[in-house]
Tab-separated table of C-alpha atoms in Angstrom:
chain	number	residue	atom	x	y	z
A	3	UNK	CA	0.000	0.000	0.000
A	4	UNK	CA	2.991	2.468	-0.009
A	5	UNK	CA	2.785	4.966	-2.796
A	6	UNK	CA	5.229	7.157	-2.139
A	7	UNK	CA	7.916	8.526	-4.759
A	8	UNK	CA	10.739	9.934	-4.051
A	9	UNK	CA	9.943	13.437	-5.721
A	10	UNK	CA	8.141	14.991	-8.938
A	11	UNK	CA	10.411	14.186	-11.539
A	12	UNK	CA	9.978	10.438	-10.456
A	13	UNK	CA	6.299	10.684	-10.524
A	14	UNK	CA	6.208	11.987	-13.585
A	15	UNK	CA	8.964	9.491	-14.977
A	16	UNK	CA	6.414	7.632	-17.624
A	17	UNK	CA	4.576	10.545	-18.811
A	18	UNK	CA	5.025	10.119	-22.559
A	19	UNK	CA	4.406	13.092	-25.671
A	20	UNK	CA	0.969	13.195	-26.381
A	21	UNK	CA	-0.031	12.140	-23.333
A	22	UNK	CA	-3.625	13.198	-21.582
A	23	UNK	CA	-3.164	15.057	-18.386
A	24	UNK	CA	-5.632	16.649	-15.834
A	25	UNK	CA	-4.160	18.910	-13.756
A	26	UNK	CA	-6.134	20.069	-10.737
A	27	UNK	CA	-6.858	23.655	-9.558
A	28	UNK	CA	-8.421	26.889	-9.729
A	29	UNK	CA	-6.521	29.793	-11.227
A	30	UNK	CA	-3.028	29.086	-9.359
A	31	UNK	CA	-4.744	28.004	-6.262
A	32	UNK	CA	-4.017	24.183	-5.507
A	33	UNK	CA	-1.947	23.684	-8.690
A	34	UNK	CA	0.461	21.037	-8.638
A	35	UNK	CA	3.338	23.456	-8.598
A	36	UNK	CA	6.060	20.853	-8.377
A	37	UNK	CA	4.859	18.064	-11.446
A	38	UNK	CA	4.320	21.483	-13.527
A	39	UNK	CA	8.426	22.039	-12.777
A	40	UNK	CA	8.857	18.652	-13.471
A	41	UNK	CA	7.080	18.583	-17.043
A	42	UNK	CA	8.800	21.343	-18.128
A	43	UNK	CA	12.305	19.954	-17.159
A	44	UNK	CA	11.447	16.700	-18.793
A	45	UNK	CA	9.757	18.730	-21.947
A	46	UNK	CA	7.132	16.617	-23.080
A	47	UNK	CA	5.291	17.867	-25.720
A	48	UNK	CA	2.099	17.387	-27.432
A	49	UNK	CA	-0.025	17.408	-24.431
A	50	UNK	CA	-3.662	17.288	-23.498
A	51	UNK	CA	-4.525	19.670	-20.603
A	52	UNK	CA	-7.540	18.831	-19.012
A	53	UNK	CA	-7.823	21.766	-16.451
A	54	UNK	CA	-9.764	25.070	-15.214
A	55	UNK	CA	-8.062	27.494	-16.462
A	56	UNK	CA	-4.529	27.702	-18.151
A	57	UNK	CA	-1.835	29.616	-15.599
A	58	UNK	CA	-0.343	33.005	-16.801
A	59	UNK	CA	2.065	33.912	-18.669
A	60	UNK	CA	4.730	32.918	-16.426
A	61	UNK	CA	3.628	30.226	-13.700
A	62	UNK	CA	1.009	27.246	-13.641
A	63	UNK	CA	0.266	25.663	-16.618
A	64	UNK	CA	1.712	29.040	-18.894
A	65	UNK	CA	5.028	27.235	-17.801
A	66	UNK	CA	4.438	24.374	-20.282
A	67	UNK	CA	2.143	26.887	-22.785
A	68	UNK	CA	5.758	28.786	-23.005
A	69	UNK	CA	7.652	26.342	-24.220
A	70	UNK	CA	4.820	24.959	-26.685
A	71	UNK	CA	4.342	21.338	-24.904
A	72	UNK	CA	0.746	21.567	-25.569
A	73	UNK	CA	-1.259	20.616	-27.896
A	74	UNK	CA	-4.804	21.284	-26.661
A	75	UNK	CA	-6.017	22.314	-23.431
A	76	UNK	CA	-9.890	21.651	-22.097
A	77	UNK	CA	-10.766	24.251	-19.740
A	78	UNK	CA	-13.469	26.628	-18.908
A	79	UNK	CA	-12.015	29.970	-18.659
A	80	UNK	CA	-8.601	31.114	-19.772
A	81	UNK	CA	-8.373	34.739	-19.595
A	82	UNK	CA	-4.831	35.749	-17.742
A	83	UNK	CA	-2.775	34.284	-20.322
A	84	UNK	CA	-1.189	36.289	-23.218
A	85	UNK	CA	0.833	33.913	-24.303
A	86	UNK	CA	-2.579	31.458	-24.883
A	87	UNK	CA	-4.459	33.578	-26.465
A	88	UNK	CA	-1.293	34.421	-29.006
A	89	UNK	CA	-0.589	30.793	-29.721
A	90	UNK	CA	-4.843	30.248	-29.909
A	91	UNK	CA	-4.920	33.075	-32.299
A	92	UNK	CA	-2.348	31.758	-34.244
A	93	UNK	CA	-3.426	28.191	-34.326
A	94	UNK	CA	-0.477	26.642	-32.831
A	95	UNK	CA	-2.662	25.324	-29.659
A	96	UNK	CA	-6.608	23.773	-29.939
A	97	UNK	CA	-8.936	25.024	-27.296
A	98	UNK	CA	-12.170	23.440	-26.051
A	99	UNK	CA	-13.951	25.464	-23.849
A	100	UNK	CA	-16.570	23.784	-21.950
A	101	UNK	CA	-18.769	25.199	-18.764
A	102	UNK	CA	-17.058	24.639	-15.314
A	103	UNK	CA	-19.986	22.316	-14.286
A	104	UNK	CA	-19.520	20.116	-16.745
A	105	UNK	CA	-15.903	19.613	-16.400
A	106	UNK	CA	-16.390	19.414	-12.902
A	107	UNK	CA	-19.034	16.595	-13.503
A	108	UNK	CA	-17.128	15.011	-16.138
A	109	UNK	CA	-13.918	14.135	-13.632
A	110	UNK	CA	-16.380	13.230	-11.323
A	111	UNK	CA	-18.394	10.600	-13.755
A	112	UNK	CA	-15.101	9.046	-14.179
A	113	UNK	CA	-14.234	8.816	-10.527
A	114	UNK	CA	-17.831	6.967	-10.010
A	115	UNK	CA	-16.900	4.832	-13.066
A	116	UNK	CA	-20.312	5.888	-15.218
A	117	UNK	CA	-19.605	6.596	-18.786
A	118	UNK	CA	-21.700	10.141	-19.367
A	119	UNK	CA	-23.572	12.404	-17.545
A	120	UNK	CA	-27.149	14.607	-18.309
A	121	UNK	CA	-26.501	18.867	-18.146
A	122	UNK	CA	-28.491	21.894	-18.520
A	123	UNK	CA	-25.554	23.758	-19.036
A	124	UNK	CA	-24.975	25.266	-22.762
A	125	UNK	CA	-28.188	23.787	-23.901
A	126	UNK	CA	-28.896	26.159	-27.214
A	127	UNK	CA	-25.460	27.603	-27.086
A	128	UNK	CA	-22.431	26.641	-29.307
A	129	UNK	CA	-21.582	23.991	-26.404
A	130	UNK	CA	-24.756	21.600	-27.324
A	131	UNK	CA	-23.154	21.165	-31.449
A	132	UNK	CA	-23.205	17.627	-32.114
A	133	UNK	CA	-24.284	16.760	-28.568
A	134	UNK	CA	-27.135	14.425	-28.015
A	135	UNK	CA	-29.782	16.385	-26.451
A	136	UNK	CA	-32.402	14.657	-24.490
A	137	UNK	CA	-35.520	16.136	-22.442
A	138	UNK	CA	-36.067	14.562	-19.087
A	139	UNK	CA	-39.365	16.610	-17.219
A	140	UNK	CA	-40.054	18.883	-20.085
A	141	UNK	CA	-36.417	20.490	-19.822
A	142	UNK	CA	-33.305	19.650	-22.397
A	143	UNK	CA	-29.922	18.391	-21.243
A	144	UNK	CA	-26.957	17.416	-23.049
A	145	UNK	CA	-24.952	14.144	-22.791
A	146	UNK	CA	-21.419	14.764	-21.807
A	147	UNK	CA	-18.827	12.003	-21.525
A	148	UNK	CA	-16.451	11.629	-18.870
A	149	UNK	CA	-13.604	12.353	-19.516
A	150	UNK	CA	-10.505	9.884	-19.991
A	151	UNK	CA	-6.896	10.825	-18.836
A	152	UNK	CA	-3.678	8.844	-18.733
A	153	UNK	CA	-2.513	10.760	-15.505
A	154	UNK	CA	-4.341	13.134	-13.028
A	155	UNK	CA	-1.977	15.008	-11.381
A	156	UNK	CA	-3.076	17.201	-8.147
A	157	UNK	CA	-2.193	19.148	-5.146
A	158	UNK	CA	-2.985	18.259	-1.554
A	159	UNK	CA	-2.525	20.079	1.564
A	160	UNK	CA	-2.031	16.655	3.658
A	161	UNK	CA	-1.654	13.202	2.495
A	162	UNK	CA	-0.341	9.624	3.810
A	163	UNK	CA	1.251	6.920	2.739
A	164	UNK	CA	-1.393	5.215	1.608
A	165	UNK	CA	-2.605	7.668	-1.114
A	166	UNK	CA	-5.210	9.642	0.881
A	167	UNK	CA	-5.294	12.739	0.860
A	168	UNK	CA	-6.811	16.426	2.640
A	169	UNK	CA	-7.465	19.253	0.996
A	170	UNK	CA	-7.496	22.938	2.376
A	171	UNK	CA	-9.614	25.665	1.718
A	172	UNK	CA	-10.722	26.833	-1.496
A	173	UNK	CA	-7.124	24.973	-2.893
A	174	UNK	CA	-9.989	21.886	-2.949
A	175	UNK	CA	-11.643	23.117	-6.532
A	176	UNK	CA	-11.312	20.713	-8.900
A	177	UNK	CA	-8.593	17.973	-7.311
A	178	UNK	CA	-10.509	15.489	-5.434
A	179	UNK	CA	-12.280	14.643	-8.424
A	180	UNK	CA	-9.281	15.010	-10.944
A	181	UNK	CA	-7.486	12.473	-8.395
A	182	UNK	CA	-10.060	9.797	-9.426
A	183	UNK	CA	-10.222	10.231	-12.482
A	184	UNK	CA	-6.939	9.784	-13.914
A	185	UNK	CA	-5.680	6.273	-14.874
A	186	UNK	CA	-2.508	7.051	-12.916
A	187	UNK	CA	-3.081	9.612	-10.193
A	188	UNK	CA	-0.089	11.586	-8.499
A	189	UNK	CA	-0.387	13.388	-5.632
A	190	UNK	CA	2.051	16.332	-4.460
A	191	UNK	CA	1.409	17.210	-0.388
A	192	UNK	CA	2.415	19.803	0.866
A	193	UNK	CA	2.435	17.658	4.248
A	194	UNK	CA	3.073	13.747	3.854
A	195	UNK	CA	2.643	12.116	7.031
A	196	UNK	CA	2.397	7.723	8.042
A	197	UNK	CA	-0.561	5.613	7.450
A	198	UNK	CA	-2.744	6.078	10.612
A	199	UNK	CA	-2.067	9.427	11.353
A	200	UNK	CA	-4.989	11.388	9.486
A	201	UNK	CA	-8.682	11.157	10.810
A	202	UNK	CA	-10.555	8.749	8.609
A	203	UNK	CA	-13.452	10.803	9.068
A	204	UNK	CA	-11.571	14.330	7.610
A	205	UNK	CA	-10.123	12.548	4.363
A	206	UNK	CA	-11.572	13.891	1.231
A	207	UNK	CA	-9.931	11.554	-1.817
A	208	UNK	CA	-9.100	7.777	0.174
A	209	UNK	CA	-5.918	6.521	-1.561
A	210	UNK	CA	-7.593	3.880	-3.327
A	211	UNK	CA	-7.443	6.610	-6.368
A	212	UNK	CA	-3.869	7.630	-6.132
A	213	UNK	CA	-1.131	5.608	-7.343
A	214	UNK	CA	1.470	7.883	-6.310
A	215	UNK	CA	2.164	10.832	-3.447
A	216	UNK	CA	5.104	12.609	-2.500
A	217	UNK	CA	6.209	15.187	-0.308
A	218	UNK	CA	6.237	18.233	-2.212
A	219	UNK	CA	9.258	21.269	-2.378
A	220	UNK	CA	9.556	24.904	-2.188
A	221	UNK	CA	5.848	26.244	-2.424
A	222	UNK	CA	5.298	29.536	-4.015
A	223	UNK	CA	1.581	29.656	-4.098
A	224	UNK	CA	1.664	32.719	-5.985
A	225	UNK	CA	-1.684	34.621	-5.287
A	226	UNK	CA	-3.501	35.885	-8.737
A	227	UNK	CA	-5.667	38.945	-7.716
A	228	UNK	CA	-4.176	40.101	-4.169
A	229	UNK	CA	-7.509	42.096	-3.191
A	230	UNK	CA	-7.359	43.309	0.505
A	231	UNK	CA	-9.377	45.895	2.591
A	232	UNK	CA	-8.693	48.385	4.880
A	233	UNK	CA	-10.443	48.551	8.760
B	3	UNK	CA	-29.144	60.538	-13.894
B	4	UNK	CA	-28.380	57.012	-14.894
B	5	UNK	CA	-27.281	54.759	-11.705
B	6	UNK	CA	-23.564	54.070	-11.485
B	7	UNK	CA	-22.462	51.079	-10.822
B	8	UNK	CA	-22.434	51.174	-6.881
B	9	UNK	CA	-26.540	52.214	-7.637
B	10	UNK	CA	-27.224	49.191	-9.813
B	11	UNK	CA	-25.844	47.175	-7.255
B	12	UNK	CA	-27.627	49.060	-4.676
B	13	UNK	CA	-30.814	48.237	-6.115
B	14	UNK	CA	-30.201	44.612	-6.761
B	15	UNK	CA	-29.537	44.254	-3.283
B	16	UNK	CA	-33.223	45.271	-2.732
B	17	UNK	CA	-33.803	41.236	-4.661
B	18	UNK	CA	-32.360	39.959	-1.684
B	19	UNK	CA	-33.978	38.397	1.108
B	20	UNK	CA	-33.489	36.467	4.262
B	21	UNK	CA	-32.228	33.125	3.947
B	22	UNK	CA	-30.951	33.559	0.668
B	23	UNK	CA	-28.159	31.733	-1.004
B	24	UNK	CA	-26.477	33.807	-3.437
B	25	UNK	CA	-23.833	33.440	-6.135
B	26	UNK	CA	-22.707	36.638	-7.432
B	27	UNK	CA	-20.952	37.163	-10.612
B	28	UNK	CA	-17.353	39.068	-11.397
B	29	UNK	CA	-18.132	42.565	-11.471
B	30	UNK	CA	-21.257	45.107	-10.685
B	31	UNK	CA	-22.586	41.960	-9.301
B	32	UNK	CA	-19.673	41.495	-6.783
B	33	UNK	CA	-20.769	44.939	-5.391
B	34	UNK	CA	-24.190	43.483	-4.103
B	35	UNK	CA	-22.008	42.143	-1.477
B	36	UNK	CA	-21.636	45.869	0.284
B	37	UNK	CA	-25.783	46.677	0.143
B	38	UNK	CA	-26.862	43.632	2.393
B	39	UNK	CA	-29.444	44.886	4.375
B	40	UNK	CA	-28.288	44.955	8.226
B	41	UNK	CA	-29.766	42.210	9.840
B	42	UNK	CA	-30.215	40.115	6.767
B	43	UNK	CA	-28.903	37.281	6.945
B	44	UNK	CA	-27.633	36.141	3.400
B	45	UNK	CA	-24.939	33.326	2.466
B	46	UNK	CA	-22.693	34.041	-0.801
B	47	UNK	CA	-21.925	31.201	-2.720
B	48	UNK	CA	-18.319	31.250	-4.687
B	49	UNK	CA	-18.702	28.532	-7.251
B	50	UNK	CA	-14.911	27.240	-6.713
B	51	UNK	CA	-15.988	25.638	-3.455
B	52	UNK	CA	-17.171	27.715	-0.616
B	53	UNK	CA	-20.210	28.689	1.009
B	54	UNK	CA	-19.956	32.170	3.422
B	55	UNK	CA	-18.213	34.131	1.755
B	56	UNK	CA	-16.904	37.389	3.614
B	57	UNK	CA	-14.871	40.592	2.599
B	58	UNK	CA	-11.226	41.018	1.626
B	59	UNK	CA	-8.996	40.347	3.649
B	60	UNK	CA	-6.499	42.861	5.781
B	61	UNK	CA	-3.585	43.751	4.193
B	62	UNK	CA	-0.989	40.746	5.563
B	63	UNK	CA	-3.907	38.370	5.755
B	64	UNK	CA	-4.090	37.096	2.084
B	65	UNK	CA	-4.565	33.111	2.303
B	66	UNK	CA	-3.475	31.718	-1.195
B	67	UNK	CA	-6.047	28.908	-0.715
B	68	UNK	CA	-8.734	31.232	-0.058
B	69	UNK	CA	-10.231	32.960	-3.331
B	70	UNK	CA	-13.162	33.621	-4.934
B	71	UNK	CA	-14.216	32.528	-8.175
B	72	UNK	CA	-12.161	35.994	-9.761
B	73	UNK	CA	-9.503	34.657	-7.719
B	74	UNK	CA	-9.445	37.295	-5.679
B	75	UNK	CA	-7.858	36.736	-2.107
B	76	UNK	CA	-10.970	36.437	0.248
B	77	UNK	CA	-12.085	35.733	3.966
B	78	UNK	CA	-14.449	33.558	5.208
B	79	UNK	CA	-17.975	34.194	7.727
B	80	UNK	CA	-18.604	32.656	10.506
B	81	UNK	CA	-20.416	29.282	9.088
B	82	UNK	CA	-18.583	28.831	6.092
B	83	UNK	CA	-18.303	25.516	4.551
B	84	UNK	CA	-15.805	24.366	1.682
B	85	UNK	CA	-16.373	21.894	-0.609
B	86	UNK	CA	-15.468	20.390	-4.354
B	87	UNK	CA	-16.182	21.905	-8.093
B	88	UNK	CA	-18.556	19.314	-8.401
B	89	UNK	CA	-20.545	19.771	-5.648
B	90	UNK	CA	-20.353	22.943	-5.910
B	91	UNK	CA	-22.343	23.101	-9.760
B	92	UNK	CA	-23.912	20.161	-8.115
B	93	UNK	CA	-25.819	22.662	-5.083
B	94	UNK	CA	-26.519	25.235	-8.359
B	95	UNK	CA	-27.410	22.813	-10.673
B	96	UNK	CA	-30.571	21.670	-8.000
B	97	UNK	CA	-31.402	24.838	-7.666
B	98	UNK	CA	-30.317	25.491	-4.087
B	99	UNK	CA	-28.993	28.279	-5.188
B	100	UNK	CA	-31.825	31.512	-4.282
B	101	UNK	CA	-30.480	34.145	-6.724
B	102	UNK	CA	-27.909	34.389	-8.959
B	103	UNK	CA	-26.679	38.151	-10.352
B	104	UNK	CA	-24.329	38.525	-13.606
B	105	UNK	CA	-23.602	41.017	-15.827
B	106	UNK	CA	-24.511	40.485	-19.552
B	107	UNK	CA	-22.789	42.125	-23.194
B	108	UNK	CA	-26.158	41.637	-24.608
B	109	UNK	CA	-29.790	40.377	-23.599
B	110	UNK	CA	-32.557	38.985	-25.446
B	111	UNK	CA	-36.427	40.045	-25.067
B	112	UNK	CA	-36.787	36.152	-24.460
B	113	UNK	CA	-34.129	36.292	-22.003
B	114	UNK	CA	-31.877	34.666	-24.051
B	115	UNK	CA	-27.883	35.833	-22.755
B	116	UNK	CA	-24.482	36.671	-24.008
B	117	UNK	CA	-21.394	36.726	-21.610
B	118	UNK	CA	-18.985	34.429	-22.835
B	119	UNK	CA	-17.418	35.122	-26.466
B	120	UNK	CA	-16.999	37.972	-29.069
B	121	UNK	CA	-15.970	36.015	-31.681
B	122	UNK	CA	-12.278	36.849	-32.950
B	123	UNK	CA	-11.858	39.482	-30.221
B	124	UNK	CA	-12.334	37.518	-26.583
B	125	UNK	CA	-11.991	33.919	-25.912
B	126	UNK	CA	-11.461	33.491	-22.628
B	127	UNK	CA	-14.528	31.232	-22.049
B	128	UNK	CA	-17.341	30.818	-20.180
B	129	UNK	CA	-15.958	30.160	-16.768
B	130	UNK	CA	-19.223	28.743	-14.754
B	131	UNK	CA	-21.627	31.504	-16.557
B	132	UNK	CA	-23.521	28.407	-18.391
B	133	UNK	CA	-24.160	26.200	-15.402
B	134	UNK	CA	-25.422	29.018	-13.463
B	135	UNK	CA	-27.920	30.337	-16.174
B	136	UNK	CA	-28.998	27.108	-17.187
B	137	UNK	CA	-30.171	26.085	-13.724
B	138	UNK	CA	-30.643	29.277	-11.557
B	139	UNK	CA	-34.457	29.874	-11.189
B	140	UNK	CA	-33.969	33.232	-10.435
B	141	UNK	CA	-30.921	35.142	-12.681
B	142	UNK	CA	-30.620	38.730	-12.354
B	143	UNK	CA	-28.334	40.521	-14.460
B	144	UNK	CA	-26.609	44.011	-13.330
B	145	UNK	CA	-25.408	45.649	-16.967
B	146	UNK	CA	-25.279	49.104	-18.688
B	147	UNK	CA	-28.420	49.705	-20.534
B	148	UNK	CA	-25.911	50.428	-23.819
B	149	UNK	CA	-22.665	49.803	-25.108
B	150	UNK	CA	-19.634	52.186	-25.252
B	151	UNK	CA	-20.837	53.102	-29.411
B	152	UNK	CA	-24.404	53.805	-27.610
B	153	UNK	CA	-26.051	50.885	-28.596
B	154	UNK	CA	-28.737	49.187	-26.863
B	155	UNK	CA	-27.609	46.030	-25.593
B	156	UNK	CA	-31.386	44.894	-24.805
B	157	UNK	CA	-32.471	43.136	-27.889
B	158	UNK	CA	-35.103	41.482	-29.606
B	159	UNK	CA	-32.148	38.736	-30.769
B	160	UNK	CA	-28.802	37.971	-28.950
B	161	UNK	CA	-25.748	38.556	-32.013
B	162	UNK	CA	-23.113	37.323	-29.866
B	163	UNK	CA	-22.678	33.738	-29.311
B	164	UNK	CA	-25.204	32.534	-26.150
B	165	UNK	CA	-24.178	31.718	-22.511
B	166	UNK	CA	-28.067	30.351	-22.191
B	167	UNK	CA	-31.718	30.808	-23.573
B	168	UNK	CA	-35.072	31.685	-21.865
B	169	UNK	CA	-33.115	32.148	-18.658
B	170	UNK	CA	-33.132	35.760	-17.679
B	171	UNK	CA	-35.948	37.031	-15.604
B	172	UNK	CA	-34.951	40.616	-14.527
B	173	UNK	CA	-32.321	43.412	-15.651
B	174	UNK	CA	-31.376	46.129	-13.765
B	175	UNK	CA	-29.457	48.820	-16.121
B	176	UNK	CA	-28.072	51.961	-15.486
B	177	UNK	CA	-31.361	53.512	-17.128
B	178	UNK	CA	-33.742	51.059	-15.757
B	179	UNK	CA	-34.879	47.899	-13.986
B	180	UNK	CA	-36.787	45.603	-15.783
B	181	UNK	CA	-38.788	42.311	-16.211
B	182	UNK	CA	-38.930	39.835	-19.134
B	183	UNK	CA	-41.997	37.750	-19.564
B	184	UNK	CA	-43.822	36.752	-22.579
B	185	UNK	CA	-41.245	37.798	-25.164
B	186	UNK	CA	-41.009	40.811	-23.781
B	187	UNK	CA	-39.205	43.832	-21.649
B	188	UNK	CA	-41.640	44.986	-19.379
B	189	UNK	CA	-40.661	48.396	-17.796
B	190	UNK	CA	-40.595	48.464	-13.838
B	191	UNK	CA	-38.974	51.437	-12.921
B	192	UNK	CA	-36.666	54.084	-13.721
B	193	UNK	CA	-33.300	56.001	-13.094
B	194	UNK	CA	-34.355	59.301	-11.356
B	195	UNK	CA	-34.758	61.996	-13.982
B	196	UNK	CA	-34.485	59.264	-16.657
B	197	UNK	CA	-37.661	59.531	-18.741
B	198	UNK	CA	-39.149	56.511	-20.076
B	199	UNK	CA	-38.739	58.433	-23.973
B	200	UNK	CA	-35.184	57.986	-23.054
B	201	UNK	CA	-35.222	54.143	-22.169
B	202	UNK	CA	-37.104	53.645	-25.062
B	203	UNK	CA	-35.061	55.144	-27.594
B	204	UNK	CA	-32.090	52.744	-25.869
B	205	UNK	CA	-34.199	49.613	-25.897
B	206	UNK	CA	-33.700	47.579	-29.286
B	207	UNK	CA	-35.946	45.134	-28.094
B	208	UNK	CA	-40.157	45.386	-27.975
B	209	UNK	CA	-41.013	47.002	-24.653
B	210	UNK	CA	-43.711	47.016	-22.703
B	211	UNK	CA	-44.338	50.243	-20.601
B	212	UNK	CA	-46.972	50.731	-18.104
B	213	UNK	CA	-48.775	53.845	-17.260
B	214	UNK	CA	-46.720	54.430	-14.309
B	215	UNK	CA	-43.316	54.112	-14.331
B	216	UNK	CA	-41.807	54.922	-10.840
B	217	UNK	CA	-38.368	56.029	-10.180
B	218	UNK	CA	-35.737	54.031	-8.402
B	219	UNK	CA	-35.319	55.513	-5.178
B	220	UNK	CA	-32.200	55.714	-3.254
């Protein structure tokens, strides 16, 4: 039952070009900040980001956008990013913008192991083109599939040996359900502590999802929009 | 005098009631936050995961786990609760959500929307905008009655690509607040000294107006 790697560049050892990532999040909050390094040293290419949003220009996912190892990303909202909207302008990168309820849902279908998933969201938009549509109750919904990944890579705030793991405040977003979703989920902790020691009751993702965890280095957690009041 | 922007929030804080849970939007809509009534007790929803929202934080205070859905550093209310993306579309999507306040580039006299895309110009996507109009029974949107050119962005069809259709019940403007029902803007009430001439000529789409037209009063 012991997951644990040594560090990020091991965990991401077997990440191949082309592969299909999903890389948890919300803006920079709860990014995995240490297997992002570690892509860009190893300098994959022709990646699938499955993710919120896509970094800035020079941290998060605009790390890898920078030195053109993706290929497509799947997100909801990437605004921040000059960089992405030069190379999506250009045609160099393939977007596919999708509401954040339905990507949300989508992880999470393929966490609970069903294959699609029924959504109100983007019904009569551009979103529902070539979507099966189908009314349940008198109101329309499309199908969305969940989505398929070769690795789901996330940040926790606490994790164990065994794989499970704790997130902290709004850092939560979208990993629990990125971390079972992928077909190889790695965890990064900011805090990895024995088997035994973590309430049961306070885990969020139980390790049977992650295949690997490892204490992660150096945080920056680089805040986005530093908005603060005065008394 | 059309309403600034601190007015149009003003008023849509008047939509609010006790109890409510509210998501509000990036923008005018964020400024409902500072016109909850005293007493009223109101829980703010930020779609990336938390329940009880509260104000900014002190300067030395930022938590880089703790944003809001701009990803703006935030602080929590007593009561707060955090949870996952999923769960968090999941509360809006059953329609646990009370009321939901956006702005809007254009709106439809069917209450059809457009937030999202100007196509060529902006694509930064649609963020949670489509969950939250497709399932929100009650949508408010907070926008300027025209664009910068002077165009009325209250129409009797959406141009720009949609965010959602039939969805949008009320508008408050700078010029105006009002209702759509039946296929139609239905006047409600007015900036002061804004005459209803003046709405009209700034209202693309077919309106309905009443024989009294009150103003908004601050």
């Amino acid at each position: 039952m012991n997951k644990v790697v040594a560090d990020a560049r091991t965990a991401i050892s077997d990440v191949q070009d082309g592969a299909v990532l999903m890389l948890g999040g919300f803006g920079l909050c709860g990014i995995p900040e240490n297997c992002i390094a570690a892509l860009v040293e190893k300098q994959v290419t022709q990646l699938t980001c499955i993710s919120n949003n896509a970094g800035v220009d020079d941290f998060g996912i605009g790390l890898l956008l920078k030195q053109h190892q993706v290929k497509k990303m799947i997100s909801s909202y990437v605004g921040e990013n000059a960089e992405f909207e030069r190379q999506l302008l250009s045609g160099e990168l393939e977007v596919d913008l999708i509401p954040q309820g339905t990507l949300a849902t989508r992880c999470l279908a393929a966490g609970y192991g069903m294959p699609a998933i029924y959504t109100p969201a983007g019904v009569g938009t551009e979103v529902a083109m070539g979507k099966e549509v189908r009314n349940f109750n008198g109101k329309d919904y499309l199908m969305e599939l969940a989505f398929e990944a070769d690795f789901a890579i996330v940040k926790a705030w606490k994790g164990d040996t065994h794989g499970n793991l704790i997130f902290r405040a709004t850092s939560r977003n979208f990993n629990p359900l990125m971390a079972m979703a992928g077909k190889i989920t790695i965890a990064e902790v900011e805090e990895l502590v024995p088997a035994g020691t973590l309430d049961p009751d306070a885990i969020h993702t139980p390790g049977i999802y992650v295949n690997r965890i490892f204490q992660g280095v150096n945080y920056e957690k680089r805040i986005e929009q530093r908005t603060t009041r005065t008394l | 005098m059309a309403l600034n922007k601190d007015q149009i929030a003003q008023r849509i804080a008047r939509e609010l009631r006790d109890g409510y849970y509210v998501n509000l939007g990036i923008g005018i809509p964020t400024l409902v936050a500072n016109y909850i009534p005293a007493g009223m007790n109101v829980v703010l929803q930020s779609e990336n995961g938390l329940l009880g929202m509260g104000p900014f934080p002190l300067t030395g205070e930022e938590d880089p786990d703790l944003i809001n859905a701009g990803k703006q550093t935030i602080t929590t209310v007593p009561g707060s609760v955090f949870f996952d993306s999923a769960m968090s579309f999941g509360m809006i999507r059953a329609g646990r959500v009370d009321l939901t306040v956006l702005g809007a580039m254009e709106v439809s006299q069917q209450g059809d929307i457009a937030n999202w895309k100007i196509p060529g110009k902006m694509v930064k996507g649609m963020g949670g905008a489509m969950d939250l109009v497709a399932s929100a029974q009650n949508i408010v949107v907070a926008m300027m009655h025209t664009n910068p050119k002077g165009e009325s962005k209250l129409l009797q069809a959406c141009a720009l690509p949609l965010t959602g259709k039939r969805c949008v019940k009320r508008v408050v403007s700078d010029l105006a607040v009002l209702d759509i029902r039946d296929d139609r803007f239905h006047l409600l009430e007015r900036a002061p000294g804004v005459s209803v001439d003046y709405i009209r000529e700034r209202t693309a789409g077919e309106l309905v107006v009443p024989d009294e037209v009150p103003e908004i009063q601050f």
